[in-house]
Short mmCIF file of C-alpha atoms in Angstrom, two decimals:
data_model
loop_
_atom_site.label_atom_id
_atom_site.label_comp_id
_atom_site.label_asym_id
_atom_site.label_seq_id
_atom_site.Cartn_x
_atom_site.Cartn_y
_atom_site.Cartn_z
CA UNK A 1 -14.44 33.90 19.27
CA UNK A 2 -14.41 33.71 15.48
CA UNK A 3 -11.38 34.65 13.37
CA UNK A 4 -12.66 38.12 12.45
CA UNK A 5 -13.26 39.01 16.12
CA UNK A 6 -9.72 37.93 16.98
CA UNK A 7 -8.25 40.10 14.19
CA UNK A 8 -10.39 43.12 15.14
CA UNK A 9 -9.55 42.67 18.80
CA UNK A 10 -5.79 42.65 18.18
CA UNK A 11 -6.16 45.70 15.90
CA UNK A 12 -7.93 47.65 18.69
CA UNK A 13 -5.24 46.61 21.20
CA UNK A 14 -2.43 47.52 18.81
CA UNK A 15 -3.94 51.00 18.33
CA UNK A 16 -4.39 51.53 22.06
CA UNK A 17 -0.75 50.53 22.57
CA UNK A 18 0.08 53.62 20.51
CA UNK A 19 -2.46 55.71 22.43
CA UNK A 20 -4.96 55.72 19.55
CA UNK A 21 -8.55 54.66 18.93
CA UNK A 22 -10.14 53.37 15.72
CA UNK A 23 -12.07 56.63 15.22
CA UNK A 24 -9.18 58.91 16.35
CA UNK A 25 -10.97 59.99 19.54
CA UNK A 26 -9.23 60.87 22.80
CA UNK A 27 -9.37 58.21 25.55
CA UNK A 28 -12.10 60.04 27.50
CA UNK A 29 -14.08 61.53 24.59
CA UNK A 30 -17.69 60.70 23.82
CA UNK A 31 -18.69 60.16 20.21
CA UNK A 32 -21.09 62.72 18.72
CA UNK A 33 -24.22 62.88 20.88
CA UNK A 34 -27.51 63.73 19.21
CA UNK A 35 -30.72 63.89 21.25
CA UNK A 36 -34.11 64.37 19.59
CA UNK A 37 -37.32 64.49 21.62
CA UNK A 38 -40.98 64.22 20.68
CA UNK A 39 -40.37 61.35 18.27
CA UNK A 40 -43.50 59.35 19.17
CA UNK A 41 -46.56 61.59 19.44
CA UNK A 42 -48.77 58.94 21.04
CA UNK A 43 -46.37 58.54 23.97
CA UNK A 44 -46.39 60.99 26.90
CA UNK A 45 -42.70 61.58 26.21
CA UNK A 46 -40.07 60.17 23.87
CA UNK A 47 -36.50 60.62 22.73
CA UNK A 48 -34.09 59.19 20.23
CA UNK A 49 -30.41 59.24 21.07
CA UNK A 50 -27.66 58.73 18.55
CA UNK A 51 -24.28 58.10 20.15
CA UNK A 52 -22.05 57.63 17.14
CA UNK A 53 -23.68 54.74 15.32
CA UNK A 54 -25.50 53.47 18.41
CA UNK A 55 -29.16 54.43 18.20
CA UNK A 56 -31.75 53.98 20.94
CA UNK A 57 -35.35 55.13 21.28
CA UNK A 58 -37.15 55.70 24.57
CA UNK A 59 -40.88 56.13 25.09
CA UNK A 60 -42.80 57.06 28.25
CA UNK A 61 -46.33 55.97 29.09
CA UNK A 62 -48.13 56.99 32.28
CA UNK A 63 -50.82 54.79 33.77
CA UNK A 64 -53.01 55.39 36.86
CA UNK A 65 -52.48 52.45 39.21
CA UNK A 66 -52.72 51.44 42.84
CA UNK A 67 -49.68 52.50 44.89
CA UNK A 68 -47.40 49.98 46.59
CA UNK A 69 -48.59 49.36 50.15
CA UNK A 70 -45.36 50.69 51.69
CA UNK A 71 -45.46 53.92 49.63
CA UNK A 72 -49.17 54.91 49.53
CA UNK A 73 -48.40 58.56 48.70
CA UNK A 74 -45.87 57.99 45.94
CA UNK A 75 -46.06 56.95 42.31
CA UNK A 76 -43.74 54.51 40.58
CA UNK A 77 -41.12 54.67 37.89
CA UNK A 78 -40.14 51.58 35.95
CA UNK A 79 -37.34 51.84 33.40
CA UNK A 80 -36.48 48.92 31.18
CA UNK A 81 -34.26 48.43 28.16
CA UNK A 82 -34.64 45.89 25.42
CA UNK A 83 -32.19 44.66 22.79
CA UNK A 84 -34.29 44.37 19.65
CA UNK A 85 -33.33 41.57 17.26
CA UNK A 86 -33.11 44.13 14.46
CA UNK A 87 -30.34 46.04 16.28
CA UNK A 88 -27.42 43.73 15.56
CA UNK A 89 -26.62 40.51 13.73
CA UNK A 90 -25.79 38.72 17.00
CA UNK A 91 -29.07 39.63 18.75
CA UNK A 92 -31.72 36.94 18.71
CA UNK A 93 -35.40 36.69 19.49
CA UNK A 94 -36.43 34.94 22.67
CA UNK A 95 -36.21 35.67 26.39
CA UNK A 96 -33.79 38.43 27.46
CA UNK A 97 -30.16 37.40 27.92
CA UNK A 98 -28.31 38.08 31.21
CA UNK A 99 -26.58 40.96 29.37
CA UNK A 100 -29.94 42.52 28.44
CA UNK A 101 -31.25 42.12 31.99
CA UNK A 102 -28.10 43.73 33.42
CA UNK A 103 -28.43 46.69 31.03
CA UNK A 104 -32.07 47.16 31.88
CA UNK A 105 -31.51 47.03 35.63
CA UNK A 106 -28.48 49.35 35.60
CA UNK A 107 -30.33 52.03 33.60
CA UNK A 108 -33.31 51.77 35.96
CA UNK A 109 -31.10 51.85 39.08
CA UNK A 110 -29.35 55.13 38.21
CA UNK A 111 -32.56 57.05 37.53
CA UNK A 112 -34.29 55.50 40.54
CA UNK A 113 -31.37 56.13 42.94
CA UNK A 114 -31.06 59.75 41.79
CA UNK A 115 -34.74 60.36 42.43
CA UNK A 116 -34.85 62.10 39.04
CA UNK A 117 -38.63 61.88 38.94
CA UNK A 118 -40.38 63.35 41.96
CA UNK A 119 -42.46 60.34 43.02
CA UNK A 120 -44.55 62.38 45.47
CA UNK A 121 -45.80 64.51 42.54
CA UNK A 122 -47.29 61.33 41.02
CA UNK A 123 -49.89 61.00 43.78
CA UNK A 124 -53.41 61.42 42.35
CA UNK A 125 -55.82 60.58 45.15
CA UNK A 126 -56.18 58.04 47.96
CA UNK A 127 -55.40 54.65 46.37
CA UNK A 128 -54.38 56.07 42.96
CA UNK A 129 -50.96 57.14 41.73
CA UNK A 130 -49.24 57.47 38.36
CA UNK A 131 -46.89 54.73 37.27
CA UNK A 132 -44.34 56.02 34.78
CA UNK A 133 -43.15 53.35 32.36
CA UNK A 134 -40.00 54.17 30.41
CA UNK A 135 -39.17 51.63 27.73
CA UNK A 136 -35.86 51.97 25.94
CA UNK A 137 -35.48 50.19 22.61
CA UNK A 138 -32.03 49.53 21.21
CA UNK A 139 -32.40 50.09 17.45
CA UNK A 140 -28.79 49.92 16.31
CA UNK A 141 -25.86 48.56 18.33
CA UNK A 142 -22.41 50.06 18.10
CA UNK A 143 -21.29 49.84 21.71
CA UNK A 144 -21.96 51.69 24.98
CA UNK A 145 -25.64 50.91 25.43
CA UNK A 146 -25.47 51.79 29.15
CA UNK A 147 -24.85 55.49 28.48
CA UNK A 148 -27.04 55.74 25.36
CA UNK A 149 -30.02 54.12 27.12
CA UNK A 150 -29.63 56.27 30.25
CA UNK A 151 -29.50 59.42 28.08
CA UNK A 152 -32.56 58.35 26.10
CA UNK A 153 -34.58 57.48 29.20
CA UNK A 154 -33.70 60.79 30.87
CA UNK A 155 -34.38 62.79 27.68
CA UNK A 156 -37.77 61.09 27.24
CA UNK A 157 -38.65 61.90 30.88
CA UNK A 158 -37.77 65.59 30.40
CA UNK A 159 -40.06 65.52 27.34
CA UNK A 160 -42.98 63.98 29.24
CA UNK A 161 -46.34 65.71 29.66
CA UNK A 162 -48.72 64.27 32.24
CA UNK A 163 -52.22 63.24 31.16
CA UNK A 164 -55.14 64.73 33.07
CA UNK A 165 -56.93 62.45 35.50
CA UNK A 166 -60.70 62.69 35.35
CA UNK A 167 -63.60 60.39 36.26
CA UNK A 168 -61.23 57.72 37.56
CA UNK A 169 -59.20 57.41 34.36
CA UNK A 170 -56.37 59.04 32.46
CA UNK A 171 -57.39 61.50 29.77
CA UNK A 172 -54.62 61.06 27.22
CA UNK A 173 -56.11 63.78 24.99
CA UNK A 174 -55.24 66.47 27.55
CA UNK A 175 -51.59 66.40 28.38
CA UNK A 176 -50.51 69.83 29.59
CA UNK A 177 -48.40 69.70 32.72
CA UNK A 178 -44.71 68.83 32.49
CA UNK A 179 -43.64 65.77 34.46
CA UNK A 180 -41.69 67.25 37.42
CA UNK A 181 -38.01 66.34 37.07
CA UNK A 182 -35.75 66.87 40.09
CA UNK A 183 -32.39 66.21 38.47
CA UNK A 184 -30.80 64.73 35.39
CA UNK A 185 -28.65 61.70 36.01
CA UNK A 186 -25.96 60.99 33.42
CA UNK A 187 -24.04 57.82 32.82
CA UNK A 188 -20.40 57.37 31.85
CA UNK A 189 -19.20 53.89 30.95
CA UNK A 190 -15.51 53.05 30.68
CA UNK A 191 -13.98 50.03 29.02
CA UNK A 192 -10.68 48.55 30.14
CA UNK A 193 -8.78 46.97 27.27
CA UNK A 194 -5.42 45.58 28.33
CA UNK A 195 -4.00 48.37 30.48
CA UNK A 196 -5.86 51.15 28.66
CA UNK A 197 -9.13 52.68 29.84
CA UNK A 198 -11.43 54.43 27.37
CA UNK A 199 -14.81 56.15 27.59
CA UNK A 200 -17.76 55.34 25.31
CA UNK A 201 -16.61 52.09 23.72
CA UNK A 202 -17.58 51.14 20.15
CA UNK A 203 -18.73 47.61 19.29
CA UNK A 204 -15.20 46.78 18.10
CA UNK A 205 -13.73 48.05 21.36
CA UNK A 206 -16.29 46.09 23.40
CA UNK A 207 -15.24 42.98 21.52
CA UNK A 208 -11.72 43.50 22.91
CA UNK A 209 -12.80 44.77 26.34
CA UNK A 210 -11.71 43.02 29.58
CA UNK A 211 -13.72 45.04 32.10
CA UNK A 212 -16.40 47.69 32.14
CA UNK A 213 -17.32 50.33 34.72
CA UNK A 214 -20.48 52.43 34.62
CA UNK A 215 -20.73 55.48 36.90
CA UNK A 216 -24.01 57.42 37.09
CA UNK A 217 -24.14 60.83 38.72
CA UNK A 218 -26.50 63.75 39.14
CA UNK A 219 -23.51 66.10 39.38
CA UNK A 220 -23.71 66.27 43.19
CA UNK A 221 -23.04 62.69 44.26
CA UNK A 222 -22.43 59.28 42.71
CA UNK A 223 -25.86 57.68 42.30
CA UNK A 224 -25.06 54.24 40.95
CA UNK A 225 -22.18 52.14 39.73
CA UNK A 226 -21.80 48.80 38.01
CA UNK A 227 -18.65 46.93 37.16
CA UNK A 228 -18.97 44.21 34.54
CA UNK A 229 -16.94 41.50 32.80
CA UNK A 230 -14.05 39.39 34.04
CA UNK A 231 -11.32 42.03 34.20
CA UNK A 232 -10.61 44.16 37.27
CA UNK A 233 -10.06 47.79 38.25
CA UNK A 234 -7.69 49.09 40.90
CA UNK A 235 -9.13 51.45 43.49
CA UNK A 236 -7.00 54.32 42.15
CA UNK A 237 -8.35 53.72 38.64
CA UNK A 238 -11.90 53.90 40.00
CA UNK A 239 -11.15 57.16 41.86
CA UNK A 240 -9.85 58.70 38.64
CA UNK A 241 -12.84 57.53 36.60
CA UNK A 242 -15.23 59.03 39.14
CA UNK A 243 -13.54 62.41 38.58
CA UNK A 244 -13.89 62.00 34.79
CA UNK A 245 -17.53 61.04 35.27
CA UNK A 246 -18.30 64.28 37.15
CA UNK A 247 -16.54 66.31 34.42
CA UNK A 248 -18.48 64.55 31.65
CA UNK A 249 -21.76 65.12 33.47
CA UNK A 250 -21.61 68.81 32.51
CA UNK A 251 -20.85 68.03 28.85
CA UNK A 252 -23.75 65.60 28.55
CA UNK A 253 -26.10 68.06 30.30
CA UNK A 254 -25.35 70.66 27.61
CA UNK A 255 -26.86 68.28 25.03
CA UNK A 256 -30.03 68.07 27.10
CA UNK A 257 -30.33 71.84 27.23
CA UNK A 258 -29.78 72.18 23.48
CA UNK A 259 -32.83 70.14 22.53
CA UNK A 260 -35.09 71.75 25.16
CA UNK A 261 -37.16 74.67 23.92
CA UNK B 1 -33.55 52.29 48.79
CA UNK B 2 -36.75 52.27 50.77
CA UNK B 3 -39.29 54.98 51.14
CA UNK B 4 -38.69 57.86 53.50
CA UNK B 5 -42.08 57.00 54.93
CA UNK B 6 -41.98 55.00 58.17
CA UNK B 7 -38.21 55.10 58.04
CA UNK B 8 -36.85 53.67 61.28
CA UNK B 9 -33.93 55.20 63.17
CA UNK B 10 -30.93 53.18 62.01
CA UNK B 11 -28.53 54.56 64.63
CA UNK B 12 -28.90 54.67 68.42
CA UNK B 13 -26.27 56.28 70.67
CA UNK B 14 -23.71 56.16 67.87
CA UNK B 15 -24.23 52.42 67.30
CA UNK B 16 -26.20 50.52 64.69
CA UNK B 17 -29.48 48.75 65.55
CA UNK B 18 -27.70 45.44 66.15
CA UNK B 19 -25.13 47.18 68.37
CA UNK B 20 -22.33 47.21 65.79
CA UNK B 21 -19.82 49.99 65.17
CA UNK B 22 -19.75 51.57 61.72
CA UNK B 23 -16.84 49.42 60.48
CA UNK B 24 -17.80 46.21 62.28
CA UNK B 25 -18.71 42.99 60.48
CA UNK B 26 -21.56 40.76 61.56
CA UNK B 27 -20.42 37.39 63.00
CA UNK B 28 -19.15 35.20 60.14
CA UNK B 29 -18.81 31.43 60.23
CA UNK B 30 -17.83 29.13 57.35
CA UNK B 31 -17.69 25.32 57.12
CA UNK B 32 -16.07 23.80 54.04
CA UNK B 33 -16.65 20.38 52.46
CA UNK B 34 -20.11 19.75 53.86
CA UNK B 35 -21.82 18.25 50.77
CA UNK B 36 -20.72 14.75 49.78
CA UNK B 37 -21.61 14.80 46.07
CA UNK B 38 -20.10 18.17 45.17
CA UNK B 39 -16.44 18.52 44.20
CA UNK B 40 -16.30 21.34 46.72
CA UNK B 41 -18.77 23.04 49.03
CA UNK B 42 -19.18 25.55 51.82
CA UNK B 43 -21.86 26.51 54.30
CA UNK B 44 -21.75 30.07 55.54
CA UNK B 45 -23.57 31.98 58.25
CA UNK B 46 -23.07 35.74 58.19
CA UNK B 47 -25.31 37.52 60.67
CA UNK B 48 -28.70 36.02 59.87
CA UNK B 49 -27.71 35.02 56.33
CA UNK B 50 -27.43 31.28 55.74
CA UNK B 51 -25.82 30.35 52.43
CA UNK B 52 -24.86 27.11 50.75
CA UNK B 53 -22.34 27.05 47.90
CA UNK B 54 -21.32 24.04 45.84
CA UNK B 55 -18.97 23.46 42.95
CA UNK B 56 -19.18 20.70 40.35
CA UNK B 57 -16.50 20.05 37.75
CA UNK B 58 -14.29 20.70 35.93
CA UNK B 59 -16.26 18.44 33.60
CA UNK B 60 -17.03 18.31 29.88
CA UNK B 61 -18.79 21.55 28.89
CA UNK B 62 -22.41 21.03 27.90
CA UNK B 63 -24.04 21.74 25.52
CA UNK B 64 -21.00 21.14 23.28
CA UNK B 65 -21.39 24.39 21.34
CA UNK B 66 -20.80 26.26 24.62
CA UNK B 67 -17.38 24.67 25.03
CA UNK B 68 -14.30 26.86 24.52
CA UNK B 69 -11.34 24.89 23.14
CA UNK B 70 -8.90 27.34 24.79
CA UNK B 71 -10.29 27.44 28.32
CA UNK B 72 -12.96 26.32 30.76
CA UNK B 73 -16.25 28.17 31.06
CA UNK B 74 -17.91 28.98 34.37
CA UNK B 75 -21.62 28.59 34.91
CA UNK B 76 -23.03 30.30 37.94
CA UNK B 77 -26.46 30.19 39.51
CA UNK B 78 -27.37 32.43 42.45
CA UNK B 79 -30.80 31.61 43.77
CA UNK B 80 -32.90 32.52 46.79
CA UNK B 81 -35.03 29.84 48.42
CA UNK B 82 -38.77 30.70 48.45
CA UNK B 83 -38.69 30.51 52.27
CA UNK B 84 -35.55 32.64 52.70
CA UNK B 85 -37.11 36.04 53.38
CA UNK B 86 -39.11 37.29 56.33
CA UNK B 87 -41.90 38.45 54.03
CA UNK B 88 -44.09 36.39 51.74
CA UNK B 89 -43.27 33.38 49.63
CA UNK B 90 -40.66 34.03 46.95
CA UNK B 91 -41.16 32.77 43.43
CA UNK B 92 -39.11 29.68 42.72
CA UNK B 93 -36.52 29.90 39.96
CA UNK B 94 -34.26 32.84 39.22
CA UNK B 95 -35.90 36.25 38.73
CA UNK B 96 -34.27 39.18 36.90
CA UNK B 97 -32.40 40.24 40.04
CA UNK B 98 -30.98 36.73 40.47
CA UNK B 99 -29.96 36.55 36.81
CA UNK B 100 -28.02 39.80 37.15
CA UNK B 101 -26.33 38.63 40.36
CA UNK B 102 -25.45 35.28 38.74
CA UNK B 103 -23.83 37.15 35.85
CA UNK B 104 -21.65 39.47 37.94
CA UNK B 105 -20.73 36.59 40.28
CA UNK B 106 -19.64 34.45 37.34
CA UNK B 107 -17.43 37.33 36.15
CA UNK B 108 -15.72 37.50 39.56
CA UNK B 109 -14.66 33.87 39.34
CA UNK B 110 -13.65 34.12 35.67
CA UNK B 111 -11.02 36.56 36.92
CA UNK B 112 -9.37 34.26 39.48
CA UNK B 113 -9.97 30.67 38.30
CA UNK B 114 -7.17 29.43 36.02
CA UNK B 115 -9.58 28.63 33.22
CA UNK B 116 -6.79 27.94 30.71
CA UNK B 117 -5.93 24.79 32.72
CA UNK B 118 -9.20 23.10 31.69
CA UNK B 119 -9.95 23.70 27.99
CA UNK B 120 -13.30 22.39 26.79
CA UNK B 121 -14.58 22.07 30.36
CA UNK B 122 -17.15 23.75 32.52
CA UNK B 123 -17.05 24.57 36.21
CA UNK B 124 -20.44 24.97 37.88
CA UNK B 125 -20.88 27.28 40.85
CA UNK B 126 -24.20 27.02 42.68
CA UNK B 127 -25.17 29.50 45.38
CA UNK B 128 -28.35 28.89 47.35
CA UNK B 129 -29.52 31.55 49.77
CA UNK B 130 -31.37 29.58 52.46
CA UNK B 131 -32.01 32.58 54.70
CA UNK B 132 -31.50 36.19 53.72
CA UNK B 133 -30.74 39.24 55.83
CA UNK B 134 -29.04 41.69 53.49
CA UNK B 135 -25.74 41.32 51.65
CA UNK B 136 -26.55 37.91 50.22
CA UNK B 137 -24.58 38.37 46.98
CA UNK B 138 -21.46 39.17 49.01
CA UNK B 139 -22.13 36.21 51.29
CA UNK B 140 -22.64 33.99 48.23
CA UNK B 141 -19.32 35.02 46.65
CA UNK B 142 -17.43 34.60 49.93
CA UNK B 143 -18.90 31.09 50.31
CA UNK B 144 -18.43 30.09 46.66
CA UNK B 145 -14.78 31.14 46.83
CA UNK B 146 -14.24 28.63 49.67
CA UNK B 147 -16.20 25.97 47.77
CA UNK B 148 -13.97 26.44 44.69
CA UNK B 149 -10.83 26.09 46.80
CA UNK B 150 -12.34 23.05 48.53
CA UNK B 151 -12.93 21.54 45.07
CA UNK B 152 -9.22 21.92 44.34
CA UNK B 153 -9.88 24.21 41.37
CA UNK B 154 -6.70 26.16 40.62
CA UNK B 155 -7.17 29.84 41.44
CA UNK B 156 -4.97 32.91 41.49
CA UNK B 157 -6.56 34.16 44.69
CA UNK B 158 -9.22 33.50 47.32
CA UNK B 159 -11.78 36.24 46.66
CA UNK B 160 -13.97 37.77 49.35
CA UNK B 161 -16.94 40.10 49.14
CA UNK B 162 -18.71 42.47 51.50
CA UNK B 163 -20.86 45.53 51.12
CA UNK B 164 -20.52 49.07 52.39
CA UNK B 165 -23.33 51.55 52.80
CA UNK B 166 -24.24 54.90 54.22
CA UNK B 167 -26.52 55.86 57.07
CA UNK B 168 -26.87 59.64 57.06
CA UNK B 169 -23.35 61.03 57.13
CA UNK B 170 -21.79 57.75 58.30
CA UNK B 171 -20.24 55.18 55.98
CA UNK B 172 -20.91 51.69 57.35
CA UNK B 173 -19.63 48.19 56.61
CA UNK B 174 -21.64 45.00 55.97
CA UNK B 175 -25.18 46.36 55.75
CA UNK B 176 -27.97 44.08 56.96
CA UNK B 177 -31.51 43.87 55.59
CA UNK B 178 -33.10 46.74 57.51
CA UNK B 179 -30.11 48.98 56.76
CA UNK B 180 -30.22 47.96 53.09
CA UNK B 181 -33.94 48.82 52.90
CA UNK B 182 -33.64 52.27 54.44
CA UNK B 183 -30.00 53.33 54.09
CA UNK B 184 -28.77 56.11 51.83
CA UNK B 185 -26.39 53.96 49.80
CA UNK B 186 -25.47 50.32 49.28
CA UNK B 187 -22.32 49.08 47.57
CA UNK B 188 -21.48 45.38 47.36
CA UNK B 189 -17.87 44.71 46.33
CA UNK B 190 -15.71 41.67 45.67
CA UNK B 191 -11.97 42.04 46.13
CA UNK B 192 -8.94 40.01 45.12
CA UNK B 193 -6.87 40.39 48.30
CA UNK B 194 -3.43 39.77 46.71
CA UNK B 195 -3.59 43.14 44.90
CA UNK B 196 -6.81 44.69 46.29
CA UNK B 197 -8.24 44.80 42.77
CA UNK B 198 -11.98 45.26 42.46
CA UNK B 199 -13.74 42.30 40.79
CA UNK B 200 -17.32 43.22 41.60
CA UNK B 201 -18.69 46.68 42.22
CA UNK B 202 -22.32 47.66 42.27
CA UNK B 203 -23.76 50.66 43.97
CA UNK B 204 -26.91 52.65 44.31
CA UNK B 205 -28.12 55.47 46.50
CA UNK B 206 -25.74 58.39 46.94
CA UNK B 207 -22.04 58.67 47.80
CA UNK B 208 -19.92 61.81 47.65
CA UNK B 209 -16.42 61.22 46.29
CA UNK B 210 -15.06 61.33 49.84
CA UNK B 211 -17.67 58.89 51.17
CA UNK B 212 -16.89 56.53 48.32
CA UNK B 213 -13.18 56.56 49.20
CA UNK B 214 -14.03 55.89 52.84
CA UNK B 215 -16.33 53.00 51.84
CA UNK B 216 -13.77 51.35 49.60
CA UNK B 217 -11.16 51.60 52.36
CA UNK B 218 -13.54 49.94 54.83
CA UNK B 219 -14.16 47.09 52.38
CA UNK B 220 -10.43 46.54 51.83
CA UNK B 221 -9.60 46.78 55.54
CA UNK B 222 -12.29 44.15 56.27
CA UNK B 223 -10.50 41.73 53.95
CA UNK B 224 -8.04 40.54 56.58
CA UNK B 225 -10.78 39.29 58.88
CA UNK B 226 -12.94 37.73 56.13
CA UNK B 227 -10.01 36.08 54.35
CA UNK B 228 -8.78 34.68 57.67
CA UNK B 229 -12.13 32.99 58.29
CA UNK B 230 -12.16 31.61 54.72
CA UNK B 231 -8.68 30.12 55.12
CA UNK B 232 -9.48 28.68 58.56
CA UNK B 233 -12.53 26.92 57.06
CA UNK B 234 -10.32 25.26 54.45
CA UNK B 235 -7.65 24.28 57.00
CA UNK B 236 -10.32 22.73 59.22
CA UNK B 237 -11.35 20.30 56.48
CA UNK B 238 -7.90 18.73 56.57
CA UNK B 239 -7.46 18.94 60.34
CA UNK B 240 -10.74 17.06 60.78
CA UNK B 241 -9.66 14.52 58.18
CA UNK B 242 -6.51 13.72 60.19
CA UNK B 243 -8.55 13.27 63.36
CA UNK B 244 -10.87 10.87 61.52
CA UNK B 245 -7.96 8.65 60.41
#
């Protein structure tokens, strides 16, 4: 850790000791959430999410492919997230880091486990189904990529219009039908810094963070969880954060409704 | 989670397919100190899982720019042998799944190893899954914990890991491969038994709040049995040594 990181880290801890955060938010407050859809016209669906100064962009492409042999009547959904080298000074070109792979897999897992996209509706004909590729690009990093990327992927899916399938190929010029969405999964990620737990960490807070817990829910049940970093959580802390996560689900949903016509 | 298509019945007469009760572990066996070159090692059989864990170091951290002058770093590699699964031939080398598991496993041991005792050093933890039957990351952590203790690395606690899942309305402990493929939830956890703190938690599928509480209780209650087997494996190393003398 360089000197500046050490100074920033002790500043964040000092503030939390007084029950404060660097941007004066409450412990379980999200930063301002802004969701815009229809950003990339060429894509079947797209969304840009600004979560404070964190900015991510998600695009959806649908491709007719052969189904997996064990699910011949269902399509596929593949969500991945990428940390672009232009998103932060510490990001570098080259193969994805373990951190990037974890992010990508956690975002995919929540949406997959929730069954947000009705895979049966992606069946085209015997031996042909739609594969839905959701690629999330991190454009500017200021913490909490897990929640920002999940929001962007979900928003892009709700914005997706399915191409027509004719003469054995996708007709990308005719995209009328909405992609059927069964539920919207939301993600809440908590950072534990010393003995304090906060929601929606900034980059400075993540620099001081000991442990991280992501909880993804569709509002009915918990769909996926991921604990990260070397710190620990007690079981009672986790129980409490699950309650917060269900409460926040409703707040985040309201942002989805706002942008929908 | 597997497809609903061709989903087998996972429960028969209130028992699981392998005859277990909901909160029953598969048979678990651990041998410590079985590799000569490693500083510490363990071989574990858990149901049909066969896992080898080995620890090298503490030794000078390489490359040098990775070294931390205030504490040791841990390097961890979880890897599945190409012949370990019932189906097909796995690719050699770590895939994206293995890289994620290696990362969260490393973070478990960063919590309990007294890293500040070995500044500038690295401790290598290698986990090789020789045969897989569900719950391999938990089996790997449980084995690696014994290997670290066998290496004499100072630790705050002997960590164990096990997974909980859900079959229909029932929360179950220690899910095997077929249950993992078709169950309604899977949640591997690693626990520090001295304070029951959660060091690893991953989950997917669906748990109500109540089911989650039940699952976490099952995982913590299973700690006594798993920890006992880990400790017995370590004691056996020294018992056998005396007999050799």
